[in-house]
Short mmCIF file of C-alpha atoms in Angstrom, two decimals:
data_model
loop_
_atom_site.label_atom_id
_atom_site.label_comp_id
_atom_site.label_asym_id
_atom_site.label_seq_id
_atom_site.Cartn_x
_atom_site.Cartn_y
_atom_site.Cartn_z
CA MET W 1 138.99 -40.46 -93.75
CA ASP W 2 138.58 -43.69 -95.86
CA LYS W 3 136.60 -43.42 -99.08
CA LYS W 4 133.48 -45.36 -99.31
CA ARG W 5 134.07 -48.26 -101.56
CA ASP W 6 131.68 -48.63 -104.63
CA MET W 7 129.29 -51.62 -104.25
CA VAL W 8 128.96 -54.27 -106.82
CA GLY W 9 125.60 -54.71 -108.43
CA GLN W 10 123.47 -57.11 -110.48
CA ASP W 11 124.97 -56.28 -113.88
CA GLN W 12 128.54 -56.76 -112.68
CA ILE W 13 127.72 -60.11 -111.33
CA HIS W 14 126.30 -61.05 -114.83
CA ASP W 15 129.52 -59.93 -116.49
CA LEU W 16 131.62 -61.77 -114.16
CA LEU W 17 130.00 -65.04 -114.29
CA PHE W 18 129.30 -65.01 -118.01
CA GLY W 19 132.44 -63.97 -119.02
CA GLU W 20 135.67 -66.21 -119.75
CA LYS W 21 137.65 -65.04 -116.99
CA LEU W 22 139.09 -67.82 -115.03
CA SER W 23 139.70 -65.79 -111.87
CA TRP W 24 136.08 -65.36 -110.87
CA GLN W 25 136.62 -67.28 -107.65
CA ALA W 26 139.20 -64.96 -106.41
CA ILE W 27 137.13 -61.92 -107.44
CA ILE W 28 134.04 -63.02 -105.38
CA TYR W 29 136.37 -63.82 -102.59
CA ASP W 30 138.03 -60.44 -102.57
CA LEU W 31 134.64 -58.70 -102.87
CA ILE W 32 133.03 -60.53 -100.03
CA ASN W 33 136.23 -59.79 -97.89
CA THR W 34 136.22 -56.05 -98.87
CA GLU W 35 132.37 -55.80 -98.19
CA GLN W 36 131.95 -54.66 -101.83
CA LEU W 37 129.58 -57.30 -102.40
CA ASP W 38 126.10 -57.47 -100.56
CA PRO W 39 124.62 -60.78 -101.33
CA TRP W 40 121.03 -59.33 -100.77
CA ASN W 41 121.64 -57.06 -103.82
CA ILE W 42 121.91 -60.13 -106.24
CA ASP W 43 118.48 -61.34 -107.44
CA LEU W 44 119.15 -65.17 -108.01
CA THR W 45 116.09 -65.34 -109.91
CA LEU W 46 117.17 -63.01 -112.38
CA LEU W 47 120.54 -64.49 -112.68
CA SER W 48 118.93 -67.90 -113.43
CA SER W 49 116.72 -66.34 -115.98
CA LYS W 50 119.66 -64.71 -117.75
CA TYR W 51 121.41 -67.97 -117.64
CA LEU W 52 118.46 -69.77 -119.40
CA GLU W 53 118.56 -66.98 -122.09
CA LYS W 54 122.35 -67.30 -122.59
CA ILE W 55 121.62 -71.13 -123.43
CA LYS W 56 118.71 -70.51 -125.66
CA ASP W 57 120.77 -68.03 -127.66
CA LEU W 58 123.63 -70.38 -128.41
CA ASP W 59 123.86 -73.04 -131.20
CA GLU W 60 123.69 -76.63 -130.16
CA GLU W 61 127.05 -77.50 -131.86
CA ASN W 62 128.85 -74.71 -130.02
CA PHE W 63 127.01 -75.40 -126.61
CA PHE W 64 129.62 -75.16 -124.02
CA VAL W 65 128.54 -72.99 -120.99
CA SER W 66 130.19 -73.37 -117.75
CA SER W 67 128.12 -74.44 -114.87
CA LYS W 68 129.94 -71.96 -112.75
CA VAL W 69 126.70 -69.78 -113.05
CA LEU W 70 124.55 -72.36 -111.32
CA LEU W 71 127.04 -73.20 -108.81
CA ALA W 72 127.76 -69.56 -107.99
CA ALA W 73 124.02 -68.90 -107.78
CA SER W 74 123.85 -71.76 -105.14
CA PHE W 75 126.98 -70.34 -103.44
CA LEU W 76 125.35 -66.92 -103.06
CA LEU W 77 121.96 -68.45 -101.84
CA ARG W 78 123.96 -70.12 -99.23
CA ILE W 79 125.55 -67.07 -98.15
CA LYS W 80 122.05 -65.36 -97.95
CA THR W 81 120.69 -67.98 -95.97
CA ASP W 82 123.59 -68.07 -93.52
CA ILE W 83 123.60 -64.23 -93.32
CA LEU W 84 119.97 -64.40 -92.32
CA LEU W 85 120.47 -67.18 -89.61
CA ASN W 86 123.80 -66.34 -88.09
CA SER W 87 124.60 -62.76 -89.76
CA ASP W 88 128.42 -64.12 -90.43
CA LEU W 89 130.28 -66.37 -93.02
CA PRO W 90 131.59 -68.82 -90.31
CA GLY W 91 128.11 -69.96 -89.88
CA LEU W 92 128.26 -71.80 -93.22
CA ASP W 93 130.10 -74.61 -91.58
CA SER W 94 127.09 -75.40 -89.27
CA LEU W 95 124.84 -74.96 -92.29
CA LEU W 96 126.83 -77.32 -94.42
CA TYR W 97 127.73 -80.04 -91.76
CA GLY W 98 125.09 -79.53 -89.19
CA LYS W 99 125.50 -78.06 -85.59
CA LYS W 100 127.30 -80.04 -83.10
CA GLU W 101 124.97 -81.07 -80.36
CA ASN W 102 126.18 -80.88 -76.65
CA LYS W 103 125.29 -84.21 -75.27
CA THR W 104 125.42 -84.92 -71.55
CA TYR W 105 126.35 -88.37 -70.31
CA GLU W 106 126.02 -89.80 -66.94
CA GLN W 107 128.77 -91.65 -65.41
CA GLU W 108 128.21 -95.32 -65.16
CA ARG W 109 130.40 -97.71 -63.50
CA ILE W 110 131.27 -100.90 -65.60
CA GLU W 111 133.07 -103.84 -64.05
CA LEU W 112 135.02 -105.91 -66.62
CA GLU W 113 137.07 -108.91 -65.87
CA ASP W 114 140.60 -109.56 -67.21
CA GLY W 115 140.70 -110.14 -70.87
CA GLU W 116 137.19 -108.68 -71.48
CA ILE W 117 138.44 -105.15 -72.26
CA PRO W 118 137.18 -104.54 -75.90
CA ASP W 119 139.22 -102.89 -78.51
CA ILE W 120 138.54 -99.20 -79.09
CA ILE W 121 137.82 -98.49 -82.86
CA PRO W 122 137.80 -94.98 -84.14
CA ARG W 123 134.86 -93.55 -85.59
CA THR W 124 134.77 -93.05 -89.27
CA PRO W 125 134.60 -90.42 -90.47
CA LEU W 126 136.14 -88.50 -87.72
CA PRO W 127 134.01 -85.48 -86.30
CA ARG W 128 135.40 -82.02 -87.62
CA PHE W 129 136.98 -79.82 -84.98
CA ARG W 130 137.15 -76.66 -86.91
CA ARG W 131 135.10 -74.65 -89.22
CA VAL W 132 135.33 -74.48 -92.97
CA THR W 133 136.89 -71.40 -94.23
CA LEU W 134 135.82 -69.45 -97.14
CA ALA W 135 138.99 -70.12 -98.99
CA GLU W 136 138.37 -73.84 -98.58
CA LEU W 137 134.82 -73.45 -99.68
CA MET W 138 135.86 -71.54 -102.99
CA SER W 139 138.57 -74.21 -103.60
CA SER W 140 135.84 -76.87 -103.26
CA LEU W 141 133.46 -74.80 -105.59
CA GLY W 142 136.29 -74.71 -108.12
CA LYS W 143 136.93 -78.30 -108.14
CA ALA W 144 133.25 -79.17 -108.62
CA ILE W 145 132.97 -76.66 -111.51
CA LYS W 146 135.99 -78.47 -113.27
CA THR W 147 134.38 -81.74 -112.82
CA GLU W 148 131.16 -80.43 -114.31
CA ASN W 149 132.91 -78.83 -117.14
CA ARG W 150 134.61 -82.21 -117.99
CA ARG W 151 131.39 -84.08 -117.86
CA ILE W 152 129.57 -81.47 -120.23
CA LYS W 153 132.60 -81.53 -122.59
CA ARG W 154 132.47 -85.22 -122.73
CA GLU W 155 128.73 -85.20 -123.36
CA ILE W 156 129.07 -82.61 -126.26
CA ILE W 157 131.73 -84.57 -127.88
CA PHE W 158 129.61 -87.88 -127.60
CA LYS W 159 126.71 -86.13 -129.15
CA HIS W 160 128.75 -84.65 -132.11
CA GLU W 161 130.24 -87.92 -133.00
CA ARG W 162 126.99 -89.59 -132.79
CA ARG W 163 125.60 -86.96 -135.11
CA GLU W 164 128.46 -87.48 -137.47
CA ILE W 165 128.12 -91.27 -137.49
CA GLY W 166 124.36 -90.70 -138.40
CA MET W 167 125.28 -88.70 -141.31
CA VAL W 168 127.65 -91.25 -142.66
CA ILE W 169 125.62 -94.44 -142.16
CA THR W 170 122.46 -94.17 -143.98
CA LYS W 171 119.61 -96.45 -142.61
CA ASN W 172 117.66 -98.31 -145.22
CA LEU W 173 114.62 -100.11 -143.58
CA PHE W 174 112.53 -102.62 -145.35
CA ASN W 175 109.72 -104.97 -144.28
CA LEU W 176 111.22 -108.44 -144.21
CA GLN W 177 107.87 -110.13 -144.47
CA ASP W 178 106.85 -108.23 -147.43
CA LYS W 179 110.27 -109.02 -148.95
CA ILE W 180 109.90 -112.83 -148.18
CA LYS W 181 106.43 -112.91 -150.02
CA GLU W 182 107.79 -111.13 -152.89
CA VAL W 183 110.54 -113.67 -153.44
CA TYR W 184 108.43 -116.54 -152.82
CA SER W 185 105.79 -115.29 -155.30
CA LYS W 186 108.59 -114.80 -157.91
CA LEU W 187 110.09 -118.26 -157.48
CA LYS W 188 106.60 -120.01 -157.76
CA LYS W 189 106.14 -118.15 -161.07
CA ILE W 190 109.45 -119.40 -162.28
CA PHE W 191 108.98 -122.98 -161.28
CA SER W 192 105.56 -123.03 -162.87
CA ASN W 193 106.83 -124.28 -166.18
CA ARG W 194 110.32 -125.27 -164.94
CA GLU W 195 111.70 -128.45 -163.16
CA LYS W 196 115.36 -127.70 -163.13
CA ARG W 197 117.06 -125.87 -160.26
CA PHE W 198 117.35 -122.06 -160.62
CA ALA W 199 120.55 -119.99 -160.05
CA PHE W 200 120.52 -117.15 -157.44
CA SER W 201 122.52 -115.02 -159.72
CA GLU W 202 119.76 -115.15 -162.26
CA LEU W 203 117.22 -114.33 -159.58
CA ILE W 204 118.84 -110.84 -158.72
CA GLU W 205 120.11 -110.10 -162.15
CA GLY W 206 116.57 -109.41 -163.39
CA SER W 207 117.25 -105.60 -162.79
CA ASN W 208 120.60 -104.15 -163.14
CA LYS W 209 119.45 -101.18 -160.86
CA LYS W 210 119.52 -103.30 -157.92
CA THR W 211 121.69 -102.20 -155.19
CA LYS W 212 123.99 -104.41 -152.95
CA GLU W 213 121.57 -103.96 -150.13
CA GLU W 214 118.68 -105.21 -152.38
CA LYS W 215 120.62 -107.97 -153.14
CA ILE W 216 121.51 -108.99 -149.48
CA ASN W 217 117.77 -108.60 -148.73
CA SER W 218 116.78 -111.09 -151.42
CA PHE W 219 119.44 -113.60 -149.99
CA ILE W 220 118.11 -113.00 -146.49
CA SER W 221 114.62 -113.84 -147.64
CA LEU W 222 115.73 -117.10 -149.44
CA LEU W 223 117.49 -118.11 -145.97
CA HIS W 224 113.97 -117.56 -144.30
CA LEU W 225 112.14 -119.53 -147.04
CA ASP W 226 114.61 -122.37 -146.40
CA ASN W 227 114.05 -122.46 -142.86
CA GLN W 228 110.26 -122.53 -143.51
CA GLN W 229 110.75 -125.66 -145.67
CA LYS W 230 109.37 -123.88 -148.64
CA VAL W 231 112.70 -123.93 -150.96
CA TRP W 232 115.65 -126.01 -151.12
CA LEU W 233 119.04 -124.43 -151.47
CA GLU W 234 122.33 -126.07 -152.59
CA GLN W 235 125.80 -124.84 -153.16
CA ASP W 236 128.38 -127.27 -154.62
CA GLU W 237 131.44 -125.37 -153.18
CA HIS W 238 132.23 -122.49 -151.21
CA PHE W 239 131.77 -119.01 -152.88
CA GLU W 240 130.24 -120.59 -155.93
CA GLU W 241 126.71 -120.33 -157.30
CA ILE W 242 123.77 -120.94 -155.12
CA TRP W 243 120.97 -123.38 -156.51
CA ILE W 244 117.27 -122.83 -155.72
CA MET W 245 114.36 -125.16 -156.12
CA LEU W 246 110.94 -125.07 -154.46
CA LYS W 247 110.89 -127.65 -151.76
CA SER W 248 107.82 -129.45 -153.12
CA LEU W 249 109.35 -129.97 -156.52
CA TYR W 250 112.61 -131.06 -154.86
CA GLU W 251 110.82 -133.80 -152.78
CA LYS W 252 108.96 -134.93 -156.02
CA GLN W 253 112.18 -135.28 -157.98
CA LYS W 254 113.95 -136.95 -155.16
CA SER W 255 111.01 -139.49 -154.84
CA LYS W 256 111.05 -140.14 -158.64
CA ASP W 257 114.92 -140.74 -158.41
CA LEU W 258 114.40 -143.12 -155.55
CA ASN W 259 111.81 -145.25 -157.25
CA VAL W 260 113.93 -145.43 -160.37
CA GLU W 261 116.98 -146.53 -158.46
CA THR W 262 114.78 -149.23 -156.65
CA GLY W 263 113.23 -150.60 -159.83
CA PHE W 264 116.73 -150.89 -161.35
CA GLY W 265 117.96 -152.93 -158.36
CA LYS W 266 114.98 -155.16 -158.49
CA SER W 267 115.47 -156.00 -162.12
CA GLU W 268 119.19 -156.80 -161.56
CA SER W 269 118.29 -159.13 -158.77
CA PHE W 270 115.67 -160.84 -160.85
CA GLN W 271 118.31 -161.64 -163.41
#
Protein backbone atom coordinates (compact mmCIF):
# COMPACT_ATOMS: atom_id res chain seq x y z
CA MET A 1 0.00 0.00 0.00
CA ASP A 2 1.45 3.40 -1.02
CA LYS A 3 2.14 5.88 1.70
CA LYS A 4 0.19 9.12 1.51
CA ARG A 5 2.44 11.97 0.41
CA ASP A 6 2.76 15.03 2.64
CA MET A 7 0.99 18.06 1.19
CA VAL A 8 2.82 21.34 0.68
CA GLY A 9 1.36 24.29 2.56
CA GLN A 10 1.53 28.08 2.63
CA ASP A 11 4.80 28.34 4.58
CA GLN A 12 6.66 26.00 2.23
CA ILE A 13 5.56 28.05 -0.80
CA HIS A 14 6.81 31.23 0.94
CA ASP A 15 10.22 29.67 1.58
CA LEU A 16 10.39 28.42 -2.01
CA LEU A 17 9.54 31.71 -3.72
CA PHE A 18 11.41 34.08 -1.39
CA GLY A 19 14.56 31.95 -1.42
CA GLU A 20 17.54 32.17 -3.74
CA LYS A 21 17.09 28.76 -5.35
CA LEU A 22 17.02 28.80 -9.12
CA SER A 23 15.19 25.47 -9.41
CA TRP A 24 11.87 26.70 -8.10
CA GLN A 25 10.17 26.12 -11.47
CA ALA A 26 11.12 22.44 -11.48
CA ILE A 27 10.02 22.09 -7.86
CA ILE A 28 6.55 23.50 -8.57
CA TYR A 29 6.32 21.33 -11.67
CA ASP A 30 7.15 18.20 -9.64
CA LEU A 31 4.77 19.12 -6.81
CA ILE A 32 1.86 19.52 -9.23
CA ASN A 33 2.59 16.24 -11.02
CA THR A 34 2.89 14.28 -7.75
CA GLU A 35 -0.26 15.96 -6.39
CA GLN A 36 1.63 17.31 -3.38
CA LEU A 37 0.58 20.86 -4.16
CA ASP A 38 -3.08 21.81 -4.01
CA PRO A 39 -3.46 25.35 -5.40
CA TRP A 40 -6.56 25.86 -3.27
CA ASN A 41 -4.39 25.67 -0.13
CA ILE A 42 -2.30 28.67 -1.24
CA ASP A 43 -3.66 32.08 -0.18
CA LEU A 44 -2.56 34.44 -2.95
CA THR A 45 -3.62 37.50 -0.95
CA LEU A 46 -1.37 36.44 1.91
CA LEU A 47 1.44 35.66 -0.54
CA SER A 48 1.20 39.16 -2.07
CA SER A 49 1.14 40.76 1.40
CA LYS A 50 4.27 38.86 2.41
CA TYR A 51 5.91 40.01 -0.82
CA LEU A 52 5.16 43.70 -0.03
CA GLU A 53 6.47 43.28 3.52
CA LYS A 54 9.67 41.76 2.11
CA ILE A 55 10.18 44.80 -0.16
CA LYS A 56 9.63 47.29 2.69
CA ASP A 57 12.21 45.51 4.87
CA LEU A 58 14.95 45.83 2.23
CA ASP A 59 17.21 48.88 1.81
CA GLU A 60 16.79 50.79 -1.43
CA GLU A 61 20.45 50.36 -2.44
CA ASN A 62 20.22 46.58 -2.10
CA PHE A 63 16.77 46.35 -3.64
CA PHE A 64 16.83 43.40 -5.99
CA VAL A 65 13.81 41.14 -5.43
CA SER A 66 12.99 38.71 -8.22
CA SER A 67 9.60 39.13 -9.82
CA LYS A 68 9.14 35.39 -9.60
CA VAL A 69 6.82 35.93 -6.61
CA LEU A 70 4.33 37.96 -8.61
CA LEU A 71 4.59 35.74 -11.67
CA ALA A 72 4.24 32.58 -9.63
CA ALA A 73 1.20 34.05 -7.85
CA SER A 74 -0.32 34.82 -11.24
CA PHE A 75 0.52 31.30 -12.37
CA LEU A 76 -1.17 29.75 -9.32
CA LEU A 77 -4.20 31.99 -9.82
CA ARG A 78 -4.55 30.72 -13.38
CA ILE A 79 -4.32 27.14 -12.13
CA LYS A 80 -7.06 27.82 -9.59
CA THR A 81 -9.28 29.35 -12.23
CA ASP A 82 -8.65 26.49 -14.62
CA ILE A 83 -9.43 23.87 -11.97
CA LEU A 84 -12.64 25.71 -11.18
CA LEU A 85 -13.70 25.73 -14.83
CA ASN A 86 -12.26 22.52 -16.27
CA SER A 87 -10.89 20.51 -13.33
CA ASP A 88 -7.63 19.72 -15.18
CA LEU A 89 -4.41 21.46 -16.25
CA PRO A 90 -4.86 20.97 -20.02
CA GLY A 91 -7.71 23.47 -19.78
CA LEU A 92 -5.08 26.23 -19.40
CA ASP A 93 -4.67 26.18 -23.16
CA SER A 94 -8.23 27.24 -23.76
CA LEU A 95 -7.94 29.75 -20.92
CA LEU A 96 -4.83 31.40 -22.37
CA TYR A 97 -5.61 31.20 -26.07
CA GLY A 98 -9.38 30.94 -26.17
CA LYS A 99 -11.60 28.09 -27.10
CA LYS A 100 -11.78 27.02 -30.69
CA GLU A 101 -15.24 27.61 -32.02
CA ASN A 102 -16.74 25.00 -34.31
CA LYS A 103 -18.17 26.92 -37.22
CA THR A 104 -20.47 25.32 -39.75
CA TYR A 105 -20.23 26.38 -43.34
CA GLU A 106 -22.72 25.85 -46.09
CA GLN A 107 -21.35 24.72 -49.40
CA GLU A 108 -21.61 27.35 -52.06
CA ARG A 109 -20.89 26.87 -55.74
CA ILE A 110 -18.66 29.56 -57.22
CA GLU A 111 -17.94 29.64 -60.93
CA LEU A 112 -14.62 31.18 -61.95
CA GLU A 113 -13.27 31.77 -65.42
CA ASP A 114 -9.73 30.82 -66.46
CA GLY A 115 -7.10 33.08 -64.90
CA GLU A 116 -9.40 34.33 -62.16
CA ILE A 117 -8.37 31.83 -59.49
CA PRO A 118 -6.94 33.92 -56.61
CA ASP A 119 -3.73 33.03 -54.78
CA ILE A 120 -4.25 31.30 -51.45
CA ILE A 121 -2.39 33.18 -48.70
CA PRO A 122 -1.91 31.35 -45.38
CA ARG A 123 -3.29 32.99 -42.26
CA THR A 124 -0.80 34.71 -39.94
CA PRO A 125 -0.42 33.62 -37.23
CA LEU A 126 -1.40 30.05 -38.00
CA PRO A 127 -3.97 28.50 -35.64
CA ARG A 128 -2.73 26.20 -32.88
CA PHE A 129 -3.50 22.50 -33.29
CA ARG A 130 -2.28 21.25 -29.91
CA ARG A 131 -2.56 22.23 -26.28
CA VAL A 132 0.21 23.94 -24.37
CA THR A 133 1.92 21.55 -21.97
CA LEU A 134 2.80 22.42 -18.39
CA ALA A 135 6.52 22.13 -19.22
CA GLU A 136 6.15 24.72 -22.00
CA LEU A 137 4.20 27.00 -19.70
CA MET A 138 6.89 26.75 -17.01
CA SER A 139 9.59 27.46 -19.62
CA SER A 140 7.76 30.58 -20.81
CA LEU A 141 7.33 31.66 -17.20
CA GLY A 142 11.08 31.26 -16.59
CA LYS A 143 11.94 33.37 -19.66
CA ALA A 144 9.54 36.10 -18.54
CA ILE A 145 11.15 36.13 -15.08
CA LYS A 146 14.67 36.44 -16.55
CA THR A 147 13.56 39.35 -18.75
CA GLU A 148 11.94 41.10 -15.80
CA ASN A 149 15.04 40.55 -13.64
CA ARG A 150 17.25 42.14 -16.30
CA ARG A 151 14.92 45.15 -16.50
CA ILE A 152 14.91 45.58 -12.71
CA LYS A 153 18.71 45.27 -12.58
CA ARG A 154 19.16 47.93 -15.28
CA GLU A 155 16.81 50.27 -13.43
CA ILE A 156 18.65 49.77 -10.13
CA ILE A 157 22.04 50.42 -11.77
CA PHE A 158 20.67 53.57 -13.45
CA LYS A 159 19.27 54.92 -10.15
CA HIS A 160 22.53 54.14 -8.34
CA GLU A 161 24.64 55.92 -10.97
CA ARG A 162 22.30 58.92 -11.00
CA ARG A 163 22.57 59.11 -7.20
CA GLU A 164 26.39 59.02 -7.38
CA ILE A 165 26.43 61.75 -10.04
CA GLY A 166 24.16 63.89 -7.87
CA MET A 167 26.61 63.54 -4.98
CA VAL A 168 29.60 64.59 -7.11
CA ILE A 169 28.03 67.48 -9.02
CA THR A 170 26.76 70.18 -6.66
CA LYS A 171 24.00 72.41 -7.92
CA ASN A 172 24.64 76.10 -7.17
CA LEU A 173 21.52 77.98 -8.13
CA PHE A 174 21.38 81.77 -8.37
CA ASN A 175 18.90 84.38 -9.50
CA LEU A 176 20.17 85.80 -12.79
CA GLN A 177 17.96 88.90 -12.69
CA ASP A 178 19.21 89.83 -9.23
CA LYS A 179 22.82 89.27 -10.31
CA ILE A 180 22.36 91.51 -13.38
CA LYS A 181 20.94 94.29 -11.21
CA GLU A 182 23.81 93.90 -8.75
CA VAL A 183 26.51 94.16 -11.44
CA TYR A 184 24.81 97.09 -13.19
CA SER A 185 24.42 98.98 -9.92
CA LYS A 186 28.10 98.44 -9.16
CA LEU A 187 29.13 99.71 -12.61
CA LYS A 188 27.02 102.85 -12.31
CA LYS A 189 28.68 103.59 -8.98
CA ILE A 190 32.14 103.09 -10.52
CA PHE A 191 31.46 105.35 -13.53
CA SER A 192 29.84 108.09 -11.47
CA ASN A 193 33.30 109.65 -11.07
CA ARG A 194 35.17 107.89 -13.87
CA GLU A 195 35.29 108.39 -17.65
CA LYS A 196 37.86 105.82 -18.70
CA ARG A 197 37.04 102.19 -19.44
CA PHE A 198 37.15 99.72 -16.60
CA ALA A 199 38.80 96.27 -16.58
CA PHE A 200 36.74 93.16 -15.91
CA SER A 201 39.55 91.75 -13.76
CA GLU A 202 39.19 94.77 -11.45
CA LEU A 203 35.46 94.17 -11.23
CA ILE A 204 35.85 90.63 -9.94
CA GLU A 205 38.95 91.16 -7.78
CA GLY A 206 37.06 93.21 -5.23
CA SER A 207 36.80 90.11 -3.06
CA ASN A 208 39.36 87.31 -3.00
CA LYS A 209 36.72 85.01 -1.58
CA LYS A 210 34.83 84.87 -4.86
CA THR A 211 34.64 81.42 -6.35
CA LYS A 212 35.00 80.49 -9.99
CA GLU A 213 31.22 80.10 -10.22
CA GLU A 214 30.66 83.63 -8.91
CA LYS A 215 33.12 85.05 -11.45
CA ILE A 216 31.32 83.21 -14.24
CA ASN A 217 27.98 84.53 -12.99
CA SER A 218 29.36 88.08 -13.11
CA PHE A 219 30.57 87.57 -16.68
CA ILE A 220 27.20 86.15 -17.76
CA SER A 221 25.49 89.19 -16.23
CA LEU A 222 27.80 91.47 -18.24
CA LEU A 223 26.85 89.69 -21.46
CA HIS A 224 23.18 90.25 -20.69
CA LEU A 225 23.82 93.94 -19.96
CA ASP A 226 25.66 94.25 -23.27
CA ASN A 227 22.74 92.63 -25.06
CA GLN A 228 20.41 95.12 -23.34
CA GLN A 229 22.56 98.01 -24.66
CA LYS A 230 23.41 99.14 -21.12
CA VAL A 231 27.16 98.52 -21.23
CA TRP A 232 29.87 98.48 -23.87
CA LEU A 233 32.41 95.64 -23.91
CA GLU A 234 35.71 95.51 -25.78
CA GLN A 235 38.58 93.00 -26.02
CA ASP A 236 41.71 93.96 -27.94
CA GLU A 237 42.97 90.38 -28.43
CA HIS A 238 41.66 86.90 -27.71
CA PHE A 239 42.17 85.74 -24.11
CA GLU A 240 43.23 89.24 -23.07
CA GLU A 241 41.57 91.77 -20.79
CA ILE A 242 37.89 92.60 -21.25
CA TRP A 243 37.14 96.32 -20.95
CA ILE A 244 33.85 97.70 -19.70
CA MET A 245 32.15 101.06 -20.08
CA LEU A 246 28.60 102.26 -19.64
CA LYS A 247 26.88 102.50 -23.00
CA SER A 248 25.73 106.07 -22.42
CA LEU A 249 29.26 107.19 -21.51
CA TYR A 250 30.71 105.36 -24.51
CA GLU A 251 28.26 107.04 -26.92
CA LYS A 252 29.03 110.43 -25.37
CA GLN A 253 32.79 110.02 -25.81
CA LYS A 254 32.34 108.66 -29.32
CA SER A 255 30.26 111.69 -30.31
CA LYS A 256 32.86 114.04 -28.78
CA ASP A 257 35.70 112.35 -30.70
CA LEU A 258 33.68 112.57 -33.91
CA ASN A 259 33.11 116.30 -33.44
CA VAL A 260 36.81 116.86 -32.82
CA GLU A 261 37.74 115.00 -36.00
CA THR A 262 35.13 116.91 -38.00
CA GLY A 263 36.36 120.28 -36.71
CA PHE A 264 39.96 119.37 -37.47
CA GLY A 265 39.01 118.44 -41.02
CA LYS A 266 37.21 121.74 -41.59
CA SER A 267 40.20 123.76 -40.37
CA GLU A 268 42.51 121.96 -42.81
CA SER A 269 40.17 122.55 -45.74
CA PHE A 270 39.90 126.23 -44.82
CA GLN A 271 43.65 126.64 -44.97
